[in-house]
Coordinates of C-alpha atoms and ligand atoms in Angstrom, one line a residue:
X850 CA 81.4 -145.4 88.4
X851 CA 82.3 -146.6 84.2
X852 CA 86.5 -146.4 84.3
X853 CA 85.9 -145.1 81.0
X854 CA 83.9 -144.9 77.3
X855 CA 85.5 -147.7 76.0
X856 CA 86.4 -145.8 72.2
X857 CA 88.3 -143.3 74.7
X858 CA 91.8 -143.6 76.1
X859 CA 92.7 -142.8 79.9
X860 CA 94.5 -139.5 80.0
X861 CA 97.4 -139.3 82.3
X862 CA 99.0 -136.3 82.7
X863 CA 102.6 -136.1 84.4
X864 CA 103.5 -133.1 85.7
X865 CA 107.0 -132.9 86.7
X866 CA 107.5 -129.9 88.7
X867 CA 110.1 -127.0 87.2
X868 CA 110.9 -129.0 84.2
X869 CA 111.9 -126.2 81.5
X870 CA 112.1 -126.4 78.1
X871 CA 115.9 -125.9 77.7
X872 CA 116.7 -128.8 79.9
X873 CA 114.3 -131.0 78.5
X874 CA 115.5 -130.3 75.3
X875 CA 118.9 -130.7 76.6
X876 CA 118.5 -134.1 78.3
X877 CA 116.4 -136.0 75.2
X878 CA 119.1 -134.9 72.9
X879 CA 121.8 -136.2 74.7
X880 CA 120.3 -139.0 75.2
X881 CA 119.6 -138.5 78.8
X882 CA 116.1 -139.2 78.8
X883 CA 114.8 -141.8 75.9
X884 CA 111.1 -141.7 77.9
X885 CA 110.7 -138.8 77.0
X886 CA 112.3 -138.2 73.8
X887 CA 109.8 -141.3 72.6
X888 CA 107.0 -139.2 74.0
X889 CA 108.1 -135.9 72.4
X890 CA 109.4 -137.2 68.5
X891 CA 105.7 -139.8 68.5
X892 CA 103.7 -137.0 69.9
X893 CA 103.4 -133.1 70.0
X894 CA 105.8 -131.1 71.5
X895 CA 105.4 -126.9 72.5
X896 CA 108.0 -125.6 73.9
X897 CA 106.4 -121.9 75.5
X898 CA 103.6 -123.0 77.2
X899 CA 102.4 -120.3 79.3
X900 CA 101.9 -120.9 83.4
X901 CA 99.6 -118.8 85.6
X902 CA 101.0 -116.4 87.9
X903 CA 102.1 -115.9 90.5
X904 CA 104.4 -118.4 89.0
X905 CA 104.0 -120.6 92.5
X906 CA 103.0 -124.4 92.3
X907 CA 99.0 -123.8 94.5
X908 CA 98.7 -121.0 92.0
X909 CA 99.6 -123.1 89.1
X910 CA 98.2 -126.7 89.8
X911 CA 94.7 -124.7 90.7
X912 CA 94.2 -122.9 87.2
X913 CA 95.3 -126.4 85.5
X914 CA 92.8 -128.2 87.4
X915 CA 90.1 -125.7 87.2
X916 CA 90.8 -123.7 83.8
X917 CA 90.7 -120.6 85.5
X918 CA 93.3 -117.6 86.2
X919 CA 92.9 -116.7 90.2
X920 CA 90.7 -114.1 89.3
X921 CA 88.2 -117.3 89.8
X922 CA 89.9 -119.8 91.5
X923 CA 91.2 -117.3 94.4
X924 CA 94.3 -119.5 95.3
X925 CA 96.6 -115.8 95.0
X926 CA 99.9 -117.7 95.9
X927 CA 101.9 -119.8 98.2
X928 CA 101.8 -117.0 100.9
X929 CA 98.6 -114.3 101.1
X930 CA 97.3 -112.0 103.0
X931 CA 93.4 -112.6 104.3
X932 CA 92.0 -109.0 104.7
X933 CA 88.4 -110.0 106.1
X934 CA 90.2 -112.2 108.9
X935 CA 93.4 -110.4 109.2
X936 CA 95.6 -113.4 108.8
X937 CA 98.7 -114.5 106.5
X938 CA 97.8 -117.5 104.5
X939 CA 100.8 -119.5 104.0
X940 CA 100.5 -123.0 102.1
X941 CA 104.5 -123.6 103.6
X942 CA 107.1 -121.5 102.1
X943 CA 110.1 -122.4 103.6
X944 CA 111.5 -123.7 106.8
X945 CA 111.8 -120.1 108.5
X946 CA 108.7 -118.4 107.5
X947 CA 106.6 -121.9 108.6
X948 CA 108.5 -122.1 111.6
X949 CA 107.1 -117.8 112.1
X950 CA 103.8 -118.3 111.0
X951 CA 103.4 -121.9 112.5
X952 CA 103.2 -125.4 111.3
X953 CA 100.1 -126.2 112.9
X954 CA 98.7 -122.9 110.4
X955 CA 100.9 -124.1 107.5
X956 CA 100.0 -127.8 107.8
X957 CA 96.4 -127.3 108.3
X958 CA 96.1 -124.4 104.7
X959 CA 97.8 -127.0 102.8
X960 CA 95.5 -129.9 103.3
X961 CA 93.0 -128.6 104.2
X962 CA 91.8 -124.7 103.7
X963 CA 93.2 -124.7 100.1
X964 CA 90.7 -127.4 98.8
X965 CA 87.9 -127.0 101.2
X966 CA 88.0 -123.0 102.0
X967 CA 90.1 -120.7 99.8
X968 CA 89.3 -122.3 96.1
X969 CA 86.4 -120.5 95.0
X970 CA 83.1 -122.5 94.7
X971 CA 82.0 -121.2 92.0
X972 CA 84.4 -123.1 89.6
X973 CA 85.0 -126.8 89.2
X974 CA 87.8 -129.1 89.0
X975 CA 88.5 -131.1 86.0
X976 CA 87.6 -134.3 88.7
X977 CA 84.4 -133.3 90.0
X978 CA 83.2 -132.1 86.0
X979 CA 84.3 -135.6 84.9
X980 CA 82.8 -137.3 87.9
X981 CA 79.4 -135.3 87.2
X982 CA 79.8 -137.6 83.5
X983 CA 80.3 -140.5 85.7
X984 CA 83.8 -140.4 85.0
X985 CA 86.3 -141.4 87.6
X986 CA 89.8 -139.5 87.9
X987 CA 93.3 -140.0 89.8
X988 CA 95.2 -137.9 91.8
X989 CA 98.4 -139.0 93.1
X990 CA 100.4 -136.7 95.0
X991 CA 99.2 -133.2 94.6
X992 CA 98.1 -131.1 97.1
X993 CA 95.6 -129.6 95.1
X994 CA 92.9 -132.0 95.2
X995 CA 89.2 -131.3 95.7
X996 CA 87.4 -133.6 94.0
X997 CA 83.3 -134.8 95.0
X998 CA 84.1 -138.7 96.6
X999 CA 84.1 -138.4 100.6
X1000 CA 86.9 -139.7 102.2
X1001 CA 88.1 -139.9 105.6
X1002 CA 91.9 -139.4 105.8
X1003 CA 93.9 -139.5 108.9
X1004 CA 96.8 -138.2 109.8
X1005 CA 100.0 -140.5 110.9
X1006 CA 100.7 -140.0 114.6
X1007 CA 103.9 -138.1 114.5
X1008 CA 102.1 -135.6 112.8
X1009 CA 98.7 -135.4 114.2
X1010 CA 99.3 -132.9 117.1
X1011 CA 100.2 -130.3 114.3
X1012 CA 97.2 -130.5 112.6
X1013 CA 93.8 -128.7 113.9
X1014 CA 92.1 -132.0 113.3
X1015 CA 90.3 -133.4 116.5
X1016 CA 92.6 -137.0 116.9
X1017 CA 94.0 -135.8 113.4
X1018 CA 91.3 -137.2 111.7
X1019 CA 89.4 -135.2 108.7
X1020 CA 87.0 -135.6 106.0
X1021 CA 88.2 -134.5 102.6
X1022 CA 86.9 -134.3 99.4
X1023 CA 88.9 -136.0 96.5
X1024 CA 88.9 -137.7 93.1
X1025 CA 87.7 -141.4 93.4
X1026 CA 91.3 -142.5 92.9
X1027 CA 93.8 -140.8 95.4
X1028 CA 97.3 -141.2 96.5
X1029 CA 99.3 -138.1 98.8
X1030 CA 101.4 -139.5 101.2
X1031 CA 100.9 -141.1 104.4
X1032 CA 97.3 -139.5 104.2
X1033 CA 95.6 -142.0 101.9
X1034 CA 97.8 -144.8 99.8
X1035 CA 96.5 -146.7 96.9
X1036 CA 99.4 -149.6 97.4
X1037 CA 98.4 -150.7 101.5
X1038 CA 102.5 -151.7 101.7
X1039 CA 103.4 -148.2 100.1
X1040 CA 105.9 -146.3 102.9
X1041 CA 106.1 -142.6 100.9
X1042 CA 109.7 -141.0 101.3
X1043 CA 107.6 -137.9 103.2
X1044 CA 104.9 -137.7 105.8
X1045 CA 102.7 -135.7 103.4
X1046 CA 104.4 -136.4 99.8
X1047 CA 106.3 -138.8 97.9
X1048 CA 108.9 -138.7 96.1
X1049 CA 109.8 -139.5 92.6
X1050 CA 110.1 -143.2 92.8
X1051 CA 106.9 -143.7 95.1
X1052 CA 104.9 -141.5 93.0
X1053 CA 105.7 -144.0 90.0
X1054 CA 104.9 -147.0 91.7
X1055 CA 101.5 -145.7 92.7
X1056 CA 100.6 -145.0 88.9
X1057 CA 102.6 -148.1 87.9
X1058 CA 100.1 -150.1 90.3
X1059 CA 96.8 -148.5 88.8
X1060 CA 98.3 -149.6 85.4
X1061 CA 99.0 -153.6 86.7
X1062 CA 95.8 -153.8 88.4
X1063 CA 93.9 -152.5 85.3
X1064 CA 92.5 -149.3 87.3
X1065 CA 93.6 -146.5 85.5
X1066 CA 90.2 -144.0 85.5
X1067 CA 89.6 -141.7 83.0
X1068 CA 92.1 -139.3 84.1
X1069 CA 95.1 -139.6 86.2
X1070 CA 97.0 -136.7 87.3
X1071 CA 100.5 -137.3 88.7
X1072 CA 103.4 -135.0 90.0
X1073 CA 106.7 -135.4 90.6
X1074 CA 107.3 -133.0 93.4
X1075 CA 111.4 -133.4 93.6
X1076 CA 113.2 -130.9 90.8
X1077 CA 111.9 -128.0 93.0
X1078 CA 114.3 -128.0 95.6
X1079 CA 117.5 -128.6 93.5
X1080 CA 116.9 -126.3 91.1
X1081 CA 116.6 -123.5 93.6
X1082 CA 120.2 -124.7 95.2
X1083 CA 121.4 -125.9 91.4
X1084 CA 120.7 -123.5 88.9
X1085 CA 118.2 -123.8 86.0
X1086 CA 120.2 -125.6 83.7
X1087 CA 120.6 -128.9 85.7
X1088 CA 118.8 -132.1 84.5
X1089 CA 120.3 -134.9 86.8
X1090 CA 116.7 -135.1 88.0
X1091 CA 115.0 -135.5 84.4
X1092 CA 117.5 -138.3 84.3
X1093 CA 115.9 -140.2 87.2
X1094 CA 112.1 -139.4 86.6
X1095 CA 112.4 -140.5 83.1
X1096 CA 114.3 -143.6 84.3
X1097 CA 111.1 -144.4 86.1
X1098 CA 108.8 -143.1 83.1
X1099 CA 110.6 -146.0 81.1
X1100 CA 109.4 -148.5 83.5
X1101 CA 105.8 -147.4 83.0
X1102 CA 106.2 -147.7 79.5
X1103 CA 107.9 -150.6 80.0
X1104 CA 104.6 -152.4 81.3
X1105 CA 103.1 -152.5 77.8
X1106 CA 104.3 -154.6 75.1
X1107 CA 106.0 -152.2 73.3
X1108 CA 106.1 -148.6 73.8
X1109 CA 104.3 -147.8 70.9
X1110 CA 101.3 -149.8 72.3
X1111 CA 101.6 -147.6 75.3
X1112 CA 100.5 -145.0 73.2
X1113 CA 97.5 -147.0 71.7
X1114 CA 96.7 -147.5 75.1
X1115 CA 96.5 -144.1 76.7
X1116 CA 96.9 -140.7 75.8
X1117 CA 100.6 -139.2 78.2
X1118 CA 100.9 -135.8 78.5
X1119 CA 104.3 -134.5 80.3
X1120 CA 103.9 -131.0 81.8
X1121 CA 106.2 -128.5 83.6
X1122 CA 104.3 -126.3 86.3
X1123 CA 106.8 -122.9 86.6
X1124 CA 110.3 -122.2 85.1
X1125 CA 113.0 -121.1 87.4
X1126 CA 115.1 -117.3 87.0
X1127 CA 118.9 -117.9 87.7
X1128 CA 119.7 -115.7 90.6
X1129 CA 123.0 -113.6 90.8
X1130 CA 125.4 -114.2 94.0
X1131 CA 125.5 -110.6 96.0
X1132 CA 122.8 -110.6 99.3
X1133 CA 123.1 -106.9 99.1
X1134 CA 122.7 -106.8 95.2
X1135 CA 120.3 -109.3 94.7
X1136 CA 118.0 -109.5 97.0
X1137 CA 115.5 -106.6 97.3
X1138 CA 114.5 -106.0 101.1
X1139 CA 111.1 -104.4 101.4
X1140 CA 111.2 -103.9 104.9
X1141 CA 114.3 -101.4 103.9
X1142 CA 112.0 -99.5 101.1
X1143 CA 109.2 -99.2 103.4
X1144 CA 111.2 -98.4 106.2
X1145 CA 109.0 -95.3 107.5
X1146 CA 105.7 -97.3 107.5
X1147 CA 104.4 -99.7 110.2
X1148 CA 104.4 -103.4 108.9
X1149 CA 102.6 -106.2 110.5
X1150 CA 105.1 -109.0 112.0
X1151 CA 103.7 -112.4 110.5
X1152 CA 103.9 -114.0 113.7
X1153 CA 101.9 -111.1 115.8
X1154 CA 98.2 -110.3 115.6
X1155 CA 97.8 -107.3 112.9
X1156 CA 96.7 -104.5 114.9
X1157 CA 95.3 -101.0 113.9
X1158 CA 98.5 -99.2 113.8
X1159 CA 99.8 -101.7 111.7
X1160 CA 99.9 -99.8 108.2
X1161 CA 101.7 -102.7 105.5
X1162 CA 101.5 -105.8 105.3
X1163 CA 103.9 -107.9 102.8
X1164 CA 103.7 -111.6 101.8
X1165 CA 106.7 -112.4 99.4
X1166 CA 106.2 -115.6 96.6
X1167 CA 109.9 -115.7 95.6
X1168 CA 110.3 -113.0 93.0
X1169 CA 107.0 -111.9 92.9
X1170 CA 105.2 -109.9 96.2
X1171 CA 101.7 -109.1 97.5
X1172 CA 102.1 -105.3 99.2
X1173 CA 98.9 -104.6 101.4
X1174 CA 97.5 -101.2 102.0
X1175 CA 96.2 -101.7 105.6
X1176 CA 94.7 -98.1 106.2
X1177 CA 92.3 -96.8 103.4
X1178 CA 93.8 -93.3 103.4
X1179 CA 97.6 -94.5 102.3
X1180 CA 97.1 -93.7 98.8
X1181 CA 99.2 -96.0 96.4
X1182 CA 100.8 -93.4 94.1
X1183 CA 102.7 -92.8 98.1
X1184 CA 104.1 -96.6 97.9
X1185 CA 104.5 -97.0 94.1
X1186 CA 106.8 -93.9 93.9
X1187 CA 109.1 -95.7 96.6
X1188 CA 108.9 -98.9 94.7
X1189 CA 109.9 -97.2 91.4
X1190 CA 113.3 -95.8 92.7
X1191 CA 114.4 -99.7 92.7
X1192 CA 115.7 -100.4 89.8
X1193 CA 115.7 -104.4 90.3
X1194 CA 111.6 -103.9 90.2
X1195 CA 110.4 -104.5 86.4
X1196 CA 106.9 -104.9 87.1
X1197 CA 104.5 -102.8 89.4
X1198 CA 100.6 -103.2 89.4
X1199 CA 97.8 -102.2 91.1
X1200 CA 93.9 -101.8 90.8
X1201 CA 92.0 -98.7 91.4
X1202 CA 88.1 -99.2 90.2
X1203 CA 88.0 -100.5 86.6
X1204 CA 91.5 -99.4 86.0
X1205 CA 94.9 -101.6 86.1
X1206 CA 97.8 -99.4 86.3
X1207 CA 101.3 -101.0 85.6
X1208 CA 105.0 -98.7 86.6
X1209 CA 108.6 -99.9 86.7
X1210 CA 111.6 -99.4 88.2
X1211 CA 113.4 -100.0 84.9
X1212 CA 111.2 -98.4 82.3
X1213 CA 109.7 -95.1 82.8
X1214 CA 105.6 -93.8 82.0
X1215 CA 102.7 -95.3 83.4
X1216 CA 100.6 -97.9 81.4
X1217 CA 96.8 -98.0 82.4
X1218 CA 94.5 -101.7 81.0
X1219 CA 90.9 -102.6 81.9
X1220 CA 89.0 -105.8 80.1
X1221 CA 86.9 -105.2 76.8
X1222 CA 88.3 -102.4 74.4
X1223 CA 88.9 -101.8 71.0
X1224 CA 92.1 -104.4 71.1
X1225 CA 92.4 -108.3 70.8
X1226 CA 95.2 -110.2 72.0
X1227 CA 97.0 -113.3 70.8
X1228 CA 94.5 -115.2 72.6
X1229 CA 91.2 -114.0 71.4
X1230 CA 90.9 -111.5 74.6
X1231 CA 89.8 -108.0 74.3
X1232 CA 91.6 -105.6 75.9
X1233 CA 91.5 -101.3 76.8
X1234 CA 95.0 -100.2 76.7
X1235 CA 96.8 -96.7 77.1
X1236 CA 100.0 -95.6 77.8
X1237 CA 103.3 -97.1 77.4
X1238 CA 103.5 -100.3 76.2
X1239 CA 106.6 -101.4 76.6
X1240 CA 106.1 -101.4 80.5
X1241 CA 105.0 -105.0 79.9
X1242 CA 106.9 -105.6 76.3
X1243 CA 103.8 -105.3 74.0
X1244 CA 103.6 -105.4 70.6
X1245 CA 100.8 -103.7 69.1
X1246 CA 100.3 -104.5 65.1
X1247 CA 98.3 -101.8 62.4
X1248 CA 95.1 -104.0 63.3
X1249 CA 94.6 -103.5 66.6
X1250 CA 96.4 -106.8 67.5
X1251 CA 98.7 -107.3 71.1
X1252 CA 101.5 -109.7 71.0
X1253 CA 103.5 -110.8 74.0
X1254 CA 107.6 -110.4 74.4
X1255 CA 109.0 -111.2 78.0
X1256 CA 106.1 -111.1 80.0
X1257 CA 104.0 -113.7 78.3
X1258 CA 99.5 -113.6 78.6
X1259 CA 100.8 -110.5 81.1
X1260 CA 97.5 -108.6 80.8
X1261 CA 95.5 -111.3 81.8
X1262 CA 97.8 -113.0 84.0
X1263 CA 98.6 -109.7 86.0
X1264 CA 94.5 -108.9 86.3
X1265 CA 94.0 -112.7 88.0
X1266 CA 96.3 -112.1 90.5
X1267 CA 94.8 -108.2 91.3
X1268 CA 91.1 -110.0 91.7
X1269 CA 92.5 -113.2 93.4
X1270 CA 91.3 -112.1 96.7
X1271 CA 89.6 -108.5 98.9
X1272 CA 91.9 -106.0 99.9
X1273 CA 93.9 -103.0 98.6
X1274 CA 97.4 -104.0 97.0
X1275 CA 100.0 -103.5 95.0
X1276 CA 102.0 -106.6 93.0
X1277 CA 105.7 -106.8 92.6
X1278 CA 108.2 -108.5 89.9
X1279 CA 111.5 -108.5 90.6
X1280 CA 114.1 -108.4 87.3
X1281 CA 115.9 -111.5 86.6
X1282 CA 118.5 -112.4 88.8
X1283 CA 116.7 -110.5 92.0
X1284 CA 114.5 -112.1 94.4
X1285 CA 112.0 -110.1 97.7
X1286 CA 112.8 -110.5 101.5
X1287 CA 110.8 -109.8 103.9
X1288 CA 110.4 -110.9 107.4
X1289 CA 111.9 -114.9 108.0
X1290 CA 111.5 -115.1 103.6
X1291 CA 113.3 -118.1 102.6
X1292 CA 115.8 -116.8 99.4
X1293 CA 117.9 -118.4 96.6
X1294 CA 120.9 -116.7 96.0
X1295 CA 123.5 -118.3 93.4
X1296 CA 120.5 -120.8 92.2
X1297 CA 117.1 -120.2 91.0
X1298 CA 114.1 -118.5 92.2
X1299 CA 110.8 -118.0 90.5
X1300 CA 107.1 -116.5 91.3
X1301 CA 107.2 -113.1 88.5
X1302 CA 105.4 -112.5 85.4
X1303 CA 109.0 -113.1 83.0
X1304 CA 108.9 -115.6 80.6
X1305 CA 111.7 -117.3 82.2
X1306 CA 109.3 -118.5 84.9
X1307 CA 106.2 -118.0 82.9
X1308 CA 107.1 -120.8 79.4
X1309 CA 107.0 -124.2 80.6
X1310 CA 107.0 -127.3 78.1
X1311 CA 104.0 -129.6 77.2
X1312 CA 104.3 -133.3 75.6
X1313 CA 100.9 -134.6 74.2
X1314 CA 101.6 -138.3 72.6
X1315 CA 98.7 -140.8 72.0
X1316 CA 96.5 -138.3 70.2
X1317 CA 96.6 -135.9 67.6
X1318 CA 94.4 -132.9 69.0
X1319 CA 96.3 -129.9 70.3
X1320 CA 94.8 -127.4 72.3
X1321 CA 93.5 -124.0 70.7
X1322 CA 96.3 -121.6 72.4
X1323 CA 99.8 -122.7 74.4
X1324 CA 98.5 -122.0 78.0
X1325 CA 97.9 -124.0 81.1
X1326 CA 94.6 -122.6 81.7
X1327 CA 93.3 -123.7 78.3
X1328 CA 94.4 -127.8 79.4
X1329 CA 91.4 -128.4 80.8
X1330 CA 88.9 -127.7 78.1
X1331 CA 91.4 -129.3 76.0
X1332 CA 91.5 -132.6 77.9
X1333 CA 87.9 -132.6 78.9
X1334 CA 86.7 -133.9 75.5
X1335 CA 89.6 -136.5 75.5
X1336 CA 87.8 -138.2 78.0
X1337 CA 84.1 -138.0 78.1
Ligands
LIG6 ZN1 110.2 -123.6 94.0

């Protein structure tokens, strides 16, 4: 397989997980982070790119890869409820809900169901599109993956008997260049910080050792997996991180002459997945417990079989939650009623036929959407909207035109995550500072949380240096047709 046209630069694409705008802003201006200050004043900078939702990393790194909301790529979140096999699908949320649900089940979605099972078929990875143009790609450490290259990856010992893998051994399908952990290492002497990830510094040295060996593909896609954590203990506004990841972004700059000829070199694009809502301190304020407002129904226990009687089940993503209807005849108007008395709900959607209706806990009215209709959004999509608008902070102009306020691409975004999978549901936003519990849900309080539709999880910053194309609109799910042409 060609590396490359040679008139085209490799595109690598860094995404360093919840880096927002305001701290990146913060740290190149203080002269915290002179990688990426180069990057942003010799290339383009937007400030409001907009994520997918639910604002949760599988969610996110799936419509990136593929160009599509979940609508197509049917990744719903980090934690799902199957209808047709009556299971919770939980990619690893936190140490409590895994340890309900089950590493072995948690382990075995993440590497492998994700890629192989739940991400639609019917739409394509910017790897396996590139690879049908004889293009090869890199992916170093993501677990979103599926490429069309074969490869057998086994699982270190220490972690085989949690895997359903007969001797832990599996067949994937990846890009032709692929780094995650322990599973399959480009550098043979590489020890990654984590059995199934590494972190900042080991993800650097893998793409620093494509560059040295001169076997940078087409397109290499990189994450940084490590702000995540501290910034749901720190708060949104710390950058010590950015500090260190850009230290080691200076060293892959560092490998060409000048940095300047880095950029003659390849195209670099920096990327945040999701923004981060500070939480407020009070367990009984801030955190809203749905088991408490659905206290007269029957909800499924995540670590029991679902059984007839069983009449809810939840599945919590931070600030954002998937409410299931088990039995056809609880109509929803019954459980959007109880969800409206809350008033730390903003947001409340749910599908019925053609219709999207949206309440709130906040706002009062009803506001009803369906595709195709007499109005056009800000990006080019046409839209059939009634009721009141400022449920979701619309702007509607003399023309017919809808403009977004604090719930950024929300029509769109909020009809992927209604057709990301079967069943009957509701979906949840929490306001700002609030977060959902349910059974063993892992919470934030006095740091950050994310998951909702607000633009404080939704606007995530993009660098593009090393070209002077731009894509047509500020959204993740228009990178791929962007950076498509950039390479073939
Ligand atoms: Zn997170």
């Amino acid at each position: 397989m060609k590396q490359n046209h040679s008139s085209q630069k490799p595109v690598i694409l860094l995404n360093i997980d919840s880096l927002m705008p305001l701290a990146l802003e913060i740290a190149t201006q203080t002269g915290r982070a002179p990688a990426l200050q180069f990057l942003m004043e010799n290339g383009t900078y937007f400030s409001d790119m907009v994520t997918s939702f639910p604002t949760m990393s599988v969610t996110i790194d799936s419509t990136l890869l593929t160009g599509t909301y979940p609508d197509q790529h049917q990744i719903p979140g980090l934690h799902w409820f199957d209808t047709r096999t009556k299971q919770f699908i939980n990619y690893g949320t936190g140490l409590r809900e895994t340890f309900r649900i089950g590493w072995k089940n948690s382990i075995h979605n993440m590497l492998y169901r994700l890629n192989h099972e739940h991400m639609s078929k019917d739409v394509s990875t910017i790897y396996e599109d590139l690879a049908e143009n004889g293009i090869s790609s890199a992916s170093i450490n993501s677990f979103v993956y599926r490429g069309n290259k074969v490869q057998r990856l086994k699982t270190p010992k220490i972690l085989s008997s949690l895997t359903h893998f007969e001797n832990g051994e599996w067949l994937a399908s990846v890009p032709s260049t692929f780094s995650l952990g322990a599973f399959s290492k480009l550098r043979a002497s590489g020890m990654p910080t984590q059995i199934a990830a590494g972190n900042y510094k080991y993800t650097a040295k893998e793409l620093r050792y494509l560059i040295r060996k001169k076997k940078l593909p087409g397109f290499t896609f990189c994450i940084f997996q490590d702000m995540d954590a501290r910034i749901h203990f720190k708060g949104p506004t710390d950058i010590k991180l950015i500090k260190k990841i850009d230290q080691e972004i200076q060293k892959i700059l560092n490998m060409y002459s000048s940095w300047e000829e880095a950029l003659r070199h390849n195209v670099w694009m920096v990327i945040g997945d999701n923004g981060h809502g500070a939480t407020g301190t009070s367990y009984r304020k801030n955190l809203i417990d749905l088991r408490k407002i659905f206290k007269k129904y029957r909800i499924s226990r995540i670590h029991k079989k679902v059984t007839e009687k069983d009449q809810l089940a939840l599945c919590v993503n931070q600030r954002m939650a998937y409410i299931y209807l088990l039995h056809t005849k609880t109509p929803f108007s019954k459980l959007v009623k109880q969800l409206r008395k809350d008033s730390r709900i903003d947001v409340i959607a749910w599908k019925e036929e053609q219709n999207i209706h949206v309440a709130s806990g906040v706002k009062g009215g009803l506001l009803t959407f369906r595709p195709d209709g007499a109005y056009t959004d800000v990006y080019n999509q046409s839209w059939t909207v009634e009721g009141n608008l400022d449920i979701l902070d619309l702007q509607l102009t003399k023309n017919q035109f809808l403009t977004y306020g604090d719930y950024p691409d929300a029509l769109a975004r909020i009809f992927g995550s209604l057709n990301s999978h079967e069943g009957r549901f509701i979906v949840a936003n929490a306001k700002p500072g609030c977060e959902f519990k349910a059974q063993s849900t892992p919470f934030h309080l006095s740091g950050a949380a994310h998951g909702s539709l607000h633009r404080q999880e939704s606007n995530v910053p993009l660098i593009i240096a090393g070209t002077n194309e731009k894509p047509e609109f500020s959204r993740l799910v228009d990178l791929k047709k962007f950076i498509l042409p950039l390479v073939k």
